[in-house]
Tab-separated table of N, CA and C in Angstrom:
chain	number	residue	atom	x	y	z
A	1	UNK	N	303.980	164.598	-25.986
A	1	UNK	CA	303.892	163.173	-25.774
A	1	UNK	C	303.934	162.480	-27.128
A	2	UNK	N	304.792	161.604	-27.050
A	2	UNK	CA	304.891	160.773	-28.823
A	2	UNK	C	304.377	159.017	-28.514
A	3	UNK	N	303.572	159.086	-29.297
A	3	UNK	CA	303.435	157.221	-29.225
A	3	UNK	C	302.755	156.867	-30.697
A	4	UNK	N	304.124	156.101	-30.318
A	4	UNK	CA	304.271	155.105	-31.619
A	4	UNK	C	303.846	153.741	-31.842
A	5	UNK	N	302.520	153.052	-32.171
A	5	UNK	CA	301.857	152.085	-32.282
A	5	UNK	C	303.078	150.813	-33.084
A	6	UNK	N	302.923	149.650	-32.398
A	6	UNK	CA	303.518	148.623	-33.189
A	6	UNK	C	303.145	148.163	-34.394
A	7	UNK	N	303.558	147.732	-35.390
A	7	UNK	CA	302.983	147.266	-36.519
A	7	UNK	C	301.410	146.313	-36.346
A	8	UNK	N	301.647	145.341	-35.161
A	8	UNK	CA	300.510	144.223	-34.861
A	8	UNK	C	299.509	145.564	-34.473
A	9	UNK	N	300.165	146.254	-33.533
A	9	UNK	CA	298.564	147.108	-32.952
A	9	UNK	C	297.692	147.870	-34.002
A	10	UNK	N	298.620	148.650	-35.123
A	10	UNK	CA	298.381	149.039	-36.311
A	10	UNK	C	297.057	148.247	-36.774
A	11	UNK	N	297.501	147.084	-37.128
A	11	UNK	CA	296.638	145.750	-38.033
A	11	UNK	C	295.513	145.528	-37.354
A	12	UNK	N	295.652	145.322	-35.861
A	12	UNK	CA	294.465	145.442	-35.012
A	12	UNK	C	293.429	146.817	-35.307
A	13	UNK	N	294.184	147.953	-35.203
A	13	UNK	CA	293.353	148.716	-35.525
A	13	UNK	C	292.523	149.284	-36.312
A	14	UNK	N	293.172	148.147	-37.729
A	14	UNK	CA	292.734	148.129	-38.978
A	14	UNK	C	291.184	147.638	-38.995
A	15	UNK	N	291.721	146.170	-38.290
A	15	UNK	CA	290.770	145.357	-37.707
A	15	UNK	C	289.375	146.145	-37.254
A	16	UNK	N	289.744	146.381	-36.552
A	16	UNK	CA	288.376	147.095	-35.255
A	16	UNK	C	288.041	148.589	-36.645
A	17	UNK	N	288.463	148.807	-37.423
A	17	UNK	CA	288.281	150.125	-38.377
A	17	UNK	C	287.212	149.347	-39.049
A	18	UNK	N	287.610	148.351	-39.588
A	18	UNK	CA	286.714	147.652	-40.607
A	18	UNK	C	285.569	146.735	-40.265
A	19	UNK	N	285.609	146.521	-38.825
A	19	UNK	CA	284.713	145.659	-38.256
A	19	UNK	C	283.193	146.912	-37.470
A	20	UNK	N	284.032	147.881	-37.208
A	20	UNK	CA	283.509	149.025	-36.939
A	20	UNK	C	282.464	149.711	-38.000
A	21	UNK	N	282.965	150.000	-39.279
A	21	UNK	CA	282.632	150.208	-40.596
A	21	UNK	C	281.548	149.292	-40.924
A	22	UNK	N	281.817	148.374	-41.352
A	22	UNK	CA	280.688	147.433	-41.649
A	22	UNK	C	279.948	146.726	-40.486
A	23	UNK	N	280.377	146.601	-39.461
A	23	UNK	CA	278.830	146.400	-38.304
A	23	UNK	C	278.302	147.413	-37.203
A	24	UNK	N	278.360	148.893	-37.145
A	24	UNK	CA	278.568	149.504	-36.264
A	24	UNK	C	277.437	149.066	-35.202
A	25	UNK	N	278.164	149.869	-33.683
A	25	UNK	CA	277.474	148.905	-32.709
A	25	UNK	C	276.134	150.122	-32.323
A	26	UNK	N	275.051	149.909	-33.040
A	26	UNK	CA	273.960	150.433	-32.594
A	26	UNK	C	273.743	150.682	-31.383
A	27	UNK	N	273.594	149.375	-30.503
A	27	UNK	CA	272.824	149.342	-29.363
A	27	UNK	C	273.547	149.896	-28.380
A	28	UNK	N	275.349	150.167	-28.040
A	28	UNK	CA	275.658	150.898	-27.195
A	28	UNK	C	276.471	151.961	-28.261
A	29	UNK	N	276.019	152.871	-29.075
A	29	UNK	CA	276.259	154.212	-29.647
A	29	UNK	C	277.666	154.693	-29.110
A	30	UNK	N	277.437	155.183	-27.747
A	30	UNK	CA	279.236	155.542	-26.885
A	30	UNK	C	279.991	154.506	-27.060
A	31	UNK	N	280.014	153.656	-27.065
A	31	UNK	CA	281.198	152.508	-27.232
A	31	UNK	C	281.626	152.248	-28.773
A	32	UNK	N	280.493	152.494	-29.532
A	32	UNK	CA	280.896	152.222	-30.675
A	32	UNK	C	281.949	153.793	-31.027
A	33	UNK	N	281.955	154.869	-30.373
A	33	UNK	CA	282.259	155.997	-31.103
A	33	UNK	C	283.536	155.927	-29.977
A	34	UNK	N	283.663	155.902	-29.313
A	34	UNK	CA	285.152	155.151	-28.250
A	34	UNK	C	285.808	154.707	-28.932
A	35	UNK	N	285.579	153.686	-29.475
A	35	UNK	CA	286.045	152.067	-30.202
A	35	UNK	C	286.830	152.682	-31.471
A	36	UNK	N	286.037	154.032	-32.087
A	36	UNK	CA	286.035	154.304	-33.671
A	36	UNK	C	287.379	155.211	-33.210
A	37	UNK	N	287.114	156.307	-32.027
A	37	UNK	CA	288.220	157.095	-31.925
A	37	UNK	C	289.616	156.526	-31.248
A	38	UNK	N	289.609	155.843	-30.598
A	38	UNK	CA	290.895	154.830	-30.338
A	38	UNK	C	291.328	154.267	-31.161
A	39	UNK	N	290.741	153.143	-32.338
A	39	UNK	CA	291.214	152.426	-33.114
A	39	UNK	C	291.861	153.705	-34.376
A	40	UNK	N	291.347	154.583	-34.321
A	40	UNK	CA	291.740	156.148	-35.301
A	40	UNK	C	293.493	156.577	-35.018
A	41	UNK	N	293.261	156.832	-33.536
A	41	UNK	CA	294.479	157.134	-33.270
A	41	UNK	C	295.922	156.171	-33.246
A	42	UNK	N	295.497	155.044	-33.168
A	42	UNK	CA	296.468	153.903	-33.321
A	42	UNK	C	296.958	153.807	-34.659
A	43	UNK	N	295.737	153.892	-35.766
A	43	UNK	CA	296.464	154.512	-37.326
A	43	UNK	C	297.042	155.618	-37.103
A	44	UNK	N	296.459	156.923	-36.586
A	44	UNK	CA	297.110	158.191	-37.109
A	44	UNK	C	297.483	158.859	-35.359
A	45	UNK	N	298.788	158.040	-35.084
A	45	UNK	CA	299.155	158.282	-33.403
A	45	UNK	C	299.630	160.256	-33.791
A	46	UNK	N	300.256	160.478	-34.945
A	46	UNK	CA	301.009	161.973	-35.063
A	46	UNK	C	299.788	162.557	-35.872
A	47	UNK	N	298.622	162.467	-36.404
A	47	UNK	CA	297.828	163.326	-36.684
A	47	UNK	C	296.560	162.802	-36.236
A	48	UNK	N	296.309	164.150	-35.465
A	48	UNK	CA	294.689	164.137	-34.554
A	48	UNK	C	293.633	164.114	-35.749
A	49	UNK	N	293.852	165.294	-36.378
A	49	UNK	CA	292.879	165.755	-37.303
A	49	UNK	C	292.479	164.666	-38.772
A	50	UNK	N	293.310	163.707	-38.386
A	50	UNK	CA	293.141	162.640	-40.175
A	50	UNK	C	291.888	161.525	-38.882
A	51	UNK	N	292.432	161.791	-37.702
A	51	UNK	CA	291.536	160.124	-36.513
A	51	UNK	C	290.392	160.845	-35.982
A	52	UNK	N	290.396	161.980	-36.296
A	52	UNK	CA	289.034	162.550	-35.738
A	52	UNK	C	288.319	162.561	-37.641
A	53	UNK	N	288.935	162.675	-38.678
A	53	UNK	CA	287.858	162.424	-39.259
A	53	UNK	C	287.551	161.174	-40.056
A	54	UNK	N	288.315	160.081	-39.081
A	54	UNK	CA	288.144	158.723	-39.544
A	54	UNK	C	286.930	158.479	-38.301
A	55	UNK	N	287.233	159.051	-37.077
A	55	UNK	CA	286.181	158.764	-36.174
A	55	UNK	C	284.603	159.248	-36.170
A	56	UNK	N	284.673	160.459	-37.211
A	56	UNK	CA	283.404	161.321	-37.381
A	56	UNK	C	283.157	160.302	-38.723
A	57	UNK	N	283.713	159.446	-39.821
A	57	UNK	CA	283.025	158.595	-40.657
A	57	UNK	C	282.641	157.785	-40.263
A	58	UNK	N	283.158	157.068	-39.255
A	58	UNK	CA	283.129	155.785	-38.527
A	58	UNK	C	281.347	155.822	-37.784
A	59	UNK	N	281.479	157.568	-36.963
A	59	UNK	CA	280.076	157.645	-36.397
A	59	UNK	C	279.212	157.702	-37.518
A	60	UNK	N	279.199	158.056	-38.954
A	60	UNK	CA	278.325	158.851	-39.264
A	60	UNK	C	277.522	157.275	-40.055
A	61	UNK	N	278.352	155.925	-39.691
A	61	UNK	CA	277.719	154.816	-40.291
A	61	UNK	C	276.684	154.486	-39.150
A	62	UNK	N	276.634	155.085	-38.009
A	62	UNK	CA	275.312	154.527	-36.734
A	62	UNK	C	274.029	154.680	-37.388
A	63	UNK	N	272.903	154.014	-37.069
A	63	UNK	CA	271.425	154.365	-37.562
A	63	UNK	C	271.409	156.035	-37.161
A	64	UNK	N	272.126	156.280	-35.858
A	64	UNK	CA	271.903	157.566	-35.243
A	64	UNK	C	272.986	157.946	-34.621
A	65	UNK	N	273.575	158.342	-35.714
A	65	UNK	CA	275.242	159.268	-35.019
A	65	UNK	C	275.226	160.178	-33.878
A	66	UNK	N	276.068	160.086	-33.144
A	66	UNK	CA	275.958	161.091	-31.886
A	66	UNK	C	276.055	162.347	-32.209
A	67	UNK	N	275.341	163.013	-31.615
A	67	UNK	CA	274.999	164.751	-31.962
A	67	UNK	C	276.572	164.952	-31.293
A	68	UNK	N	276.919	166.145	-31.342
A	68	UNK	CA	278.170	167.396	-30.859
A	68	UNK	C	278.094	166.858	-28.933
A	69	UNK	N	276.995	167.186	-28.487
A	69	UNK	CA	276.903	166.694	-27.241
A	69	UNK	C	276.992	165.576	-26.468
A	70	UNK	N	276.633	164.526	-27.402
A	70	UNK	CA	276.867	163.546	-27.277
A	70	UNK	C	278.213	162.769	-27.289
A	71	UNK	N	278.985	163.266	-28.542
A	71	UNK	CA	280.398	163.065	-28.649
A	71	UNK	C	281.109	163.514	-27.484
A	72	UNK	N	280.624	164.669	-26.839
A	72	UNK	CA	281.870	165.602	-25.623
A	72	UNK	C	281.329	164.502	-24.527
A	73	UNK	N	280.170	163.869	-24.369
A	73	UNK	CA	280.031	162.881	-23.431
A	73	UNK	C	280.643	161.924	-23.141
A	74	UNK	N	280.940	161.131	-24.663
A	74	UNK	CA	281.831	159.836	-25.332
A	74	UNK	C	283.305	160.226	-24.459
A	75	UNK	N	283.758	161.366	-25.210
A	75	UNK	CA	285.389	162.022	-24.428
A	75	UNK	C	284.950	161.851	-23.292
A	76	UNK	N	284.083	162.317	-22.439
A	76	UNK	CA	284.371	162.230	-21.297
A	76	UNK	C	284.001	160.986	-20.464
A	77	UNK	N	283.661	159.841	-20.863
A	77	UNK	CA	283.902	158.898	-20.779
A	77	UNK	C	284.752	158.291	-20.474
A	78	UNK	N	284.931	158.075	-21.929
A	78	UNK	CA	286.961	157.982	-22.190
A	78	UNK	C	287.574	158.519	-20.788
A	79	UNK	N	287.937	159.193	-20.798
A	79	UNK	CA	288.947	160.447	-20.055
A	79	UNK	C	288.493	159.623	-18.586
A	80	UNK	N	287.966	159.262	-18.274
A	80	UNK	CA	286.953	158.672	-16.654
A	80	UNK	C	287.654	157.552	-16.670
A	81	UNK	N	287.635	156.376	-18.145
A	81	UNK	CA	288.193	155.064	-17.980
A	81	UNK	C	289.148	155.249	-17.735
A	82	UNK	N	290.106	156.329	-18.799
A	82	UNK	CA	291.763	156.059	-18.492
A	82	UNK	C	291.902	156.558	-16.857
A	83	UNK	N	291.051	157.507	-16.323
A	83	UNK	CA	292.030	157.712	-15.306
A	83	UNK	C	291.869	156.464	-14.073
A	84	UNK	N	290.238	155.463	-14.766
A	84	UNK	CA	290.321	154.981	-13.502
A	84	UNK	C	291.058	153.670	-13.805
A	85	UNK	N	292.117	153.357	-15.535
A	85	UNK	CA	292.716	152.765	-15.220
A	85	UNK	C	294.002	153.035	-15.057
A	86	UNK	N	294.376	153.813	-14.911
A	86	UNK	CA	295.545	154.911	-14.171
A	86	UNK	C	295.789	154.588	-12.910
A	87	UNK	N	294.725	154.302	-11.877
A	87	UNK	CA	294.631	154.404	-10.426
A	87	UNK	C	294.182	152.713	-10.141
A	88	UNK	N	294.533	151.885	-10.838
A	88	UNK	CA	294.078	150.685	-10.708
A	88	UNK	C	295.126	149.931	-10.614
């Protein structure tokens, strides 16, 4: 599967990188680490491994970064929204 982000979505994602960075969202933790790994992949759509460790810096600015378990929760989250906006 190839996807190629537009330049605007790019900038957006810059956006939400840096807004992410300097205010992370404490109070809902999963959304903020959602937010960090989506806006990751929109920079780096052909490398996983550069948006997973923009998304593991991104967490590691929370008062309380999500443990290993916590993260496979976040994915599966994720994975729940897209499909239920898949079927919508």
């Amino acid at each position: 599967m190839s996807f190629k982000p537009t330049k605007q979505q790019q900038n957006e994602a810059m956006a939400g990188v840096f807004e992410l960075y300097h205010n992370p969202i404490n109070d809902n933790r999963y959304d903020h680490y959602i937010y960090s790994f989506l806006n990751a992949l929109m920079l780096y759509p052909d490398d996983l491994k550069l948006a997973l460790e923009l998304t593991s810096k991104l967490n590691n600015q929370l008062m309380q970064p999500l443990t290993e378990t916590e993260k496979e929760f976040a994915y599966q989250q994720l994975s729940e929204r897209w499909i239920d906006d898949l079927f919508d």
